[in-house]
GROMACS .gro file of C-alpha atoms in nm:
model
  276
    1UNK     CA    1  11.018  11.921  16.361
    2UNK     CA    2  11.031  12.140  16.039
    3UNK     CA    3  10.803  12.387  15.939
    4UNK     CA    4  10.736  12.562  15.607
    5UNK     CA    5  10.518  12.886  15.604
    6UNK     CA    6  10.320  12.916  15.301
    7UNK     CA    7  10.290  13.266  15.114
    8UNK     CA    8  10.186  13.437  14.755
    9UNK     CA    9   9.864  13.276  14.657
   10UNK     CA   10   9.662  13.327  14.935
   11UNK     CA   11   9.531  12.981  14.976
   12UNK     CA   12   9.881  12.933  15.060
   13UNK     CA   13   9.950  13.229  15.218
   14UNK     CA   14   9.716  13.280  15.499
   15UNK     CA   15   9.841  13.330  15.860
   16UNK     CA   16   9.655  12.993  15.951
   17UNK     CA   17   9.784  12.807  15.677
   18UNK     CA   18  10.141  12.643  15.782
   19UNK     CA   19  10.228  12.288  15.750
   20UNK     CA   20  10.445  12.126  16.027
   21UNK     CA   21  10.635  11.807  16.047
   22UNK     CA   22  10.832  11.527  16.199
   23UNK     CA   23  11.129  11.385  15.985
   24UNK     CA   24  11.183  11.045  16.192
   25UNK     CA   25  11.559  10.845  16.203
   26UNK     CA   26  11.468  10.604  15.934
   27UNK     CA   27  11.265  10.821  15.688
   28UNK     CA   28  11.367  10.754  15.373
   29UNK     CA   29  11.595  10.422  15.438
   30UNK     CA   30  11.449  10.133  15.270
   31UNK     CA   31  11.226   9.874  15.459
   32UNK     CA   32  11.403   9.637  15.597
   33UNK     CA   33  11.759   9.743  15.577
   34UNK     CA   34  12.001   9.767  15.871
   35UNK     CA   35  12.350   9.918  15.887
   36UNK     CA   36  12.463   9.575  16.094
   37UNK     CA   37  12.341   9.367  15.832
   38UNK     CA   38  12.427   9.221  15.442
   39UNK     CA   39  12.156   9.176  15.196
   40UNK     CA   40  12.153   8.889  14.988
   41UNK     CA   41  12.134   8.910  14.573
   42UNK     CA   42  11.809   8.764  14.604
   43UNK     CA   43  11.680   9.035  14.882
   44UNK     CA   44  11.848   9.316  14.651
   45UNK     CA   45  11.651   9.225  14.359
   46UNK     CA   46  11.326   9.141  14.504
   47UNK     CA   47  11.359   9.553  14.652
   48UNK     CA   48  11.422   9.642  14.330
   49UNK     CA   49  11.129   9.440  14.202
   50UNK     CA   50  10.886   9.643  14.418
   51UNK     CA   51  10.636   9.899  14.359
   52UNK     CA   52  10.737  10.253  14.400
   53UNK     CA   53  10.602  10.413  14.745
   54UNK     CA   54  10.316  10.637  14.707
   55UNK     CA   55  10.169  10.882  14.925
   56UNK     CA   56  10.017  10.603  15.107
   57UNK     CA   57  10.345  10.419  15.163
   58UNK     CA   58  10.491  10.713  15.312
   59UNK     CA   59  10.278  10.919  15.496
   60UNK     CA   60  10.350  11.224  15.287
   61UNK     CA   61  10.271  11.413  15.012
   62UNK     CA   62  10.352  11.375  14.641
   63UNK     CA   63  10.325  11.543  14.331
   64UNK     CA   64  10.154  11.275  14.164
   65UNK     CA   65   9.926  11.263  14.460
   66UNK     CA   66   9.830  11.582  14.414
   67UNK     CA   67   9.761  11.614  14.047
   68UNK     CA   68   9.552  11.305  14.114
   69UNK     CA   69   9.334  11.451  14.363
   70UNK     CA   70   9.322  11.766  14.123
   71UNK     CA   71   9.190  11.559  13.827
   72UNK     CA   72   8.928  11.444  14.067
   73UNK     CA   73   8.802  11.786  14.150
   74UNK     CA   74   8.811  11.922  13.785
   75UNK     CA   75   8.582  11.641  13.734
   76UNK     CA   76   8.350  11.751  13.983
   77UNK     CA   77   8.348  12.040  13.823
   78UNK     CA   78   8.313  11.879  13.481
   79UNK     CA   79   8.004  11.703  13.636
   80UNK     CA   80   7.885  11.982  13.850
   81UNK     CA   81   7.871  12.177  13.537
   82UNK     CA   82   7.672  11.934  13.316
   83UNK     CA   83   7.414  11.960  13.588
   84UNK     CA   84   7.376  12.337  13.616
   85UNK     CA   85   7.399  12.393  13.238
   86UNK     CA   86   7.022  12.163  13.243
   87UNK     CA   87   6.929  12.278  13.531
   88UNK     CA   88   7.032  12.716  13.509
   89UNK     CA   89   6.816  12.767  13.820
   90UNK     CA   90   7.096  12.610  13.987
   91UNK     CA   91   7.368  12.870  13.909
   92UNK     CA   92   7.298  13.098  14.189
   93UNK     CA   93   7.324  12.857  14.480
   94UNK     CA   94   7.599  12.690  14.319
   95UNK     CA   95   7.756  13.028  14.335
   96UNK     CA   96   7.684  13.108  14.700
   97UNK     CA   97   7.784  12.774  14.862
   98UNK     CA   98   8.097  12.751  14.613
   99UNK     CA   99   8.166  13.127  14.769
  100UNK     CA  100   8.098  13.003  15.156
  101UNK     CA  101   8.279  12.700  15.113
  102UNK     CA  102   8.620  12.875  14.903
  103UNK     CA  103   8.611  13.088  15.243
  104UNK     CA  104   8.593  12.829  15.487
  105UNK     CA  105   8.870  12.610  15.252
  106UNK     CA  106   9.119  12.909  15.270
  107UNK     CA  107   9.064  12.962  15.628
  108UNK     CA  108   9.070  12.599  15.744
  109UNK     CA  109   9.411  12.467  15.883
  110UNK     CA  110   9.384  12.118  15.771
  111UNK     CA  111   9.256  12.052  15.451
  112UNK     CA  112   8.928  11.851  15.436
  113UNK     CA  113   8.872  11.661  15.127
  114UNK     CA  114   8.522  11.620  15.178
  115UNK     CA  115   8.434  12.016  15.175
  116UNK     CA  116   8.684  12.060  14.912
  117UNK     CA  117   8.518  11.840  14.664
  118UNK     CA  118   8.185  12.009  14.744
  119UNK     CA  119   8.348  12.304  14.676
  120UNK     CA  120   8.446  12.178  14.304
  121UNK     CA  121   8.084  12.037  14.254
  122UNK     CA  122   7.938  12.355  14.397
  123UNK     CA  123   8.152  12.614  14.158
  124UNK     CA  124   8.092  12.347  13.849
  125UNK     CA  125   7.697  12.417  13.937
  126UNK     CA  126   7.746  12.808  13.891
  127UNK     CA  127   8.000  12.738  13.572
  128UNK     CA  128   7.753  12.585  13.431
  129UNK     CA  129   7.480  12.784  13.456
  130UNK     CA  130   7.685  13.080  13.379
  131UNK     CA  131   7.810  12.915  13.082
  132UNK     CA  132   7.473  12.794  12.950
  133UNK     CA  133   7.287  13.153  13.001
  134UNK     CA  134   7.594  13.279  12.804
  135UNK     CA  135   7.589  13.039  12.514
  136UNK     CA  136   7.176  13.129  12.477
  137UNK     CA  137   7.259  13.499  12.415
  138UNK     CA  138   7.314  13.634  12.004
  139UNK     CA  139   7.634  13.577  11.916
  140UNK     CA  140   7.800  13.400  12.201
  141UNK     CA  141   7.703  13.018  12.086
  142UNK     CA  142   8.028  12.849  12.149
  143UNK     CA  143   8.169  13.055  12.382
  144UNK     CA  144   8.219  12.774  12.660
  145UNK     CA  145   8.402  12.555  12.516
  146UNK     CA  146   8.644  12.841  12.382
  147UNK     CA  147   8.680  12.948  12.739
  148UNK     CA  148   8.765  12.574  12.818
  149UNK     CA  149   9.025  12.613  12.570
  150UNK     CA  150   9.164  12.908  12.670
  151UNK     CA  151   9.160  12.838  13.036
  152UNK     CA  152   9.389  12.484  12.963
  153UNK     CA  153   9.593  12.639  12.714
  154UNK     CA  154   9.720  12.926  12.917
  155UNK     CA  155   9.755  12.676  13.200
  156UNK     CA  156   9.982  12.480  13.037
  157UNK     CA  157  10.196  12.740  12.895
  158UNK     CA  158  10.249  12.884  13.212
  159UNK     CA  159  10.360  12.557  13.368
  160UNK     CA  160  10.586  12.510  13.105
  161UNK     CA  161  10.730  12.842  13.169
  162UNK     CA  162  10.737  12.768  13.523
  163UNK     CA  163  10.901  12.450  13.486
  164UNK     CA  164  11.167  12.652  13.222
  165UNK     CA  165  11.234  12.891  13.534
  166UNK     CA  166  11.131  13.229  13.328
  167UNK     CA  167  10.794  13.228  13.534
  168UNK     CA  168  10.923  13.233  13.909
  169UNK     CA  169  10.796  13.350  14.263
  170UNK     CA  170  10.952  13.648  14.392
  171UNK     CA  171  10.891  13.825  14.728
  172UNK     CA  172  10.866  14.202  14.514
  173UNK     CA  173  10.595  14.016  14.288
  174UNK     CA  174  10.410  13.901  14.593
  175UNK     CA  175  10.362  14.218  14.759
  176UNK     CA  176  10.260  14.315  14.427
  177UNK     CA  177   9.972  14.052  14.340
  178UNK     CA  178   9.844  14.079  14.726
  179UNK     CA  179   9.826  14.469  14.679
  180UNK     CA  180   9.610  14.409  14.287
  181UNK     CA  181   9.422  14.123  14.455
  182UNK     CA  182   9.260  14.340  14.733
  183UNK     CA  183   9.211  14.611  14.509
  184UNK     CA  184   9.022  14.355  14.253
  185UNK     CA  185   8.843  14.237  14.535
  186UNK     CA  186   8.722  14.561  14.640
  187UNK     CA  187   8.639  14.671  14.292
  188UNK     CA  188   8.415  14.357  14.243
  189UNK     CA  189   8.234  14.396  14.517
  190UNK     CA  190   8.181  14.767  14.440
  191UNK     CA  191   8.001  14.689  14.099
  192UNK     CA  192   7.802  14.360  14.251
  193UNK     CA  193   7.672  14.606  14.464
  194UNK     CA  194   7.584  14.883  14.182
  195UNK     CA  195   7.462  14.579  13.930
  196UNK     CA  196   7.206  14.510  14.228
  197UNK     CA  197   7.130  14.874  14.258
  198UNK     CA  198   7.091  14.895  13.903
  199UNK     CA  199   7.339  15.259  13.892
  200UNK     CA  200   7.541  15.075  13.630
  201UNK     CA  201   7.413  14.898  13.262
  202UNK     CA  202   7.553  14.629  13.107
  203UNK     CA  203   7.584  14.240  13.168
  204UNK     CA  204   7.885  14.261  13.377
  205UNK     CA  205   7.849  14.624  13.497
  206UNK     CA  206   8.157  14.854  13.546
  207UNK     CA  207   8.335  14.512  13.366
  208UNK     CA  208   8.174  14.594  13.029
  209UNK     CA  209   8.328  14.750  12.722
  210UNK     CA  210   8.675  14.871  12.702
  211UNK     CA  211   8.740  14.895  13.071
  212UNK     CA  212   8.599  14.539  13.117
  213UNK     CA  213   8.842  14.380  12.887
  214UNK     CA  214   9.181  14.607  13.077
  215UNK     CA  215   9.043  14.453  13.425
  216UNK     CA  216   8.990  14.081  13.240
  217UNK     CA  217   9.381  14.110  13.097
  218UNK     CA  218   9.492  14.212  13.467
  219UNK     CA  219   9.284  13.955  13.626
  220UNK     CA  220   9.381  13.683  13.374
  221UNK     CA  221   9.774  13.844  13.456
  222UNK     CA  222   9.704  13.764  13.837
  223UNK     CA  223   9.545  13.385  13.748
  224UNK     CA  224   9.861  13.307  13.583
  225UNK     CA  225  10.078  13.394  13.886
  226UNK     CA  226   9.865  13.217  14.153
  227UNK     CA  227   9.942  12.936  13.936
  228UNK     CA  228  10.271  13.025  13.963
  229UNK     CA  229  10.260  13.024  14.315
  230UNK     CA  230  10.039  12.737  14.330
  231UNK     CA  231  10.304  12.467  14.105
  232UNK     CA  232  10.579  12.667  14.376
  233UNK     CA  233  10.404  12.535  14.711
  234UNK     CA  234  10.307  12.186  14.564
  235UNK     CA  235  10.661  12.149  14.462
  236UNK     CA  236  10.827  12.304  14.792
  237UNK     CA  237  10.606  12.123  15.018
  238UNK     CA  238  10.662  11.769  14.845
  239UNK     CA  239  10.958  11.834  14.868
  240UNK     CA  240  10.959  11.932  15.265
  241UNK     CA  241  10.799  11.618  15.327
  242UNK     CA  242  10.468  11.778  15.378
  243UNK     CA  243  10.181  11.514  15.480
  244UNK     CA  244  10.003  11.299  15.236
  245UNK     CA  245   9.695  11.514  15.327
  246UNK     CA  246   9.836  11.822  15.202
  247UNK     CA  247   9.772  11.749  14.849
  248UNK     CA  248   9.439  11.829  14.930
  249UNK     CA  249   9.555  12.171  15.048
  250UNK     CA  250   9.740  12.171  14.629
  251UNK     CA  251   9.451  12.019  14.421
  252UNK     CA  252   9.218  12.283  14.633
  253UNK     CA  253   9.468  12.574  14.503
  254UNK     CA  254   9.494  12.473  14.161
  255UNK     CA  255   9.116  12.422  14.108
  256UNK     CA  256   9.031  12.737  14.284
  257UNK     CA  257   9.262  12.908  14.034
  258UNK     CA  258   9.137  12.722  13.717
  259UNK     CA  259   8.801  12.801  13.788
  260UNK     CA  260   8.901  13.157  13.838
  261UNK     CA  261   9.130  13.190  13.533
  262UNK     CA  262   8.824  13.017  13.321
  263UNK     CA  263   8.593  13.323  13.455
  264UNK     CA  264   8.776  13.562  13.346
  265UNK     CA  265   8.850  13.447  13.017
  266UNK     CA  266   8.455  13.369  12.959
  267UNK     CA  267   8.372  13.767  13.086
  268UNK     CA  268   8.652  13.843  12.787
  269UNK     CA  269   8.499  13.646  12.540
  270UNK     CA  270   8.173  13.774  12.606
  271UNK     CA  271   8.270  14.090  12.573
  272UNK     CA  272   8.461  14.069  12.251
  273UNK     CA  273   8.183  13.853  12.101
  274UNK     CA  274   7.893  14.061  12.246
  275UNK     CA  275   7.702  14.414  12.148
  276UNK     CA  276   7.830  14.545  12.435
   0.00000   0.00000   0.00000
C-alpha cells in the first residue's frame, strides 16, 4: 500500500485530500504471461496487435484520461456559458452553486464526477452572464472572446514551460502561493463586502483602476502556478498508479484554475478597456 500526499494547489493540497493504493504481484505484467511458460510467434504478435490499456483496462489513472475528462468539463462550461450569456438572470445562481459546489469538490475525499460536472455547468452559467453584461457596456464589445484568448494562450505557454522544466514546484514557492492565496482571499471578501455596502465605487470595487490591474497581474501570477501545480499532481499521481477515478480529482483542478485564470484576465481587460 503506497500513498502520495497531495500539496501546493489546494485542491491538491488539502489535509483530506490523499490518494492511497494497492500495487498487486502482477500489475503491470502482460495478460496472460507466465514465468513457467513460452509464448508462441503467433501469441507474441497477436499481444502486440492489441489495443493499448486505458484507464479502464487498468484500474488506474492516466494522463490521457484525465485531459479527456477535462475537455468534457470545459465543455460544460462552454455550454453552461451559452446559456447564461441569453439568459444574464442566471449569472448569480450560477455563481453561488458554482461557489458551494468548488467547496464541497475541494473538501470531498473521493472525487465525484457527477458534482464536478455541475460544478463546470454551474461556473459556465456565471461566465456567461458575467461575460455578456461585460460585452453590453461602451467600449468593452469583444472583450470575451479576448479573455478566451488570453486565458488558453497563457495556459499553454505555461505548460510548455512546465514541460521544459523552467516552471517547477518548489516547497519555498508553496509556502509562498498559500501565504498570497489567503491574503487574496481575504482581500476579496473584504471589497464583496464594501461593494454590497456601497463604501467603495467602481465596477469591481477596491479592484478598479491602477490598484485593480497590480492585484489582476498577482492573481493571474498565482493562476499560472496552480497550473503548475496542477500538470505536477496529474503527472505524479499517474505516475503512482493513482486510481482511474482520480482523474476526476485532475480535470476538477485544471478547470477550477482555467475558470479562475479566465476571471482575472476579463477584470484586466475591463479595466484597461473601460472609463474606469
Amino acid at each position: 500500500m503506497g500513498e502520495f500526499r497531495l500539496s501546493g494547489n489546494p485542491i491538491f493540497g488539502s489535509k483530506n485530500q490523499s490518494a492511497s493504493w494497492g500495487t498487486g504481484s502482477n500489475a503491470g505484467s502482460p495478460v496472460g504471461f507466465h514465468e513457467s511458460g513460452n509464448l508462441s510467434a503467433d501469441q507474441l504478435q497477436g499481444m502486440y496487435q492489441q489495443p493499448s490499456a486505458n484507464s479502464q483496462d487498468t484500474g488506474r489513472m492516466t494522463i490521457g484520461d484525465t485531459i479527456n475528462k477535462t475537455i468534457l468539463c470545459l465543455a460544460l462550461v462552454v455550454v453552461g456559458a451559452a446559456v447564461g450569456w441569453a439568459v444574464p438572470a442566471l449569472m448569480l445562481p450560477g455563481a453561488l452553486i458554482g461557489f458551494v459546489l468548488g467547496l464541497v469538490n475541494v473538501f470531498k475525499k473521493k472525487p465525484s464526477p457527477a458534482l464536478i460536472l455541475l460544478y463546470a455547468a454551474a461556473e459556465g452559467l456565471f461566465l456567461g452572464g458575467l461575460s455578456g453584461f461585460l460585452e453590453q457596456q461602451p467600449g468593452l464589445q469583444g472583450i470575451a472572446i479576448q479573455a478566451v484568448v488570453a486565458t488558453f494562450c497563457i495556459a499553454g505557454v505555461t505548460l510548455a514551460l512546465y514541460r521544459s522544466g523552467k516552471y517547477r514546484m518548489t516547497p519555498k514557492l508553496n509556502k509562498m502561493f498559500m501565504i498570497a492565496m489567503i491574503g487574496m482571499v481575504v482581500f476579496s471578501l473584504v471589497n464583496m463586502v464594501m461593494m454590497m455596502t456601497g463604501t467603495v465605487d467602481g465596477m469591481f470595487g477596491m479592484r478598479s483602476g491602477v490598484l485593480g490591474l497590480v492585484i489582476g497581474a498577482v492573481a493571474v501570477l498565482l493562476a499560472t502556478y496552480a497550473l503548475v501545480s496542477d500538470f505536477t499532481m496529474i503527472e505524479e499521481l499517474s505516475r503512482q498508479g493513482a486510481p482511474a477515478i482520480m482523474a476526476w480529482r485532475g480535470a476538477f483542478g485544471l478547470t477550477m484554475t482555467l475558470v479562475w485564470l479566465y476571471l482575472e484576465i476579463l477584470r484586466i481587460l475591463a479595466i484597461l478597456r473601460g472609463d474606469e
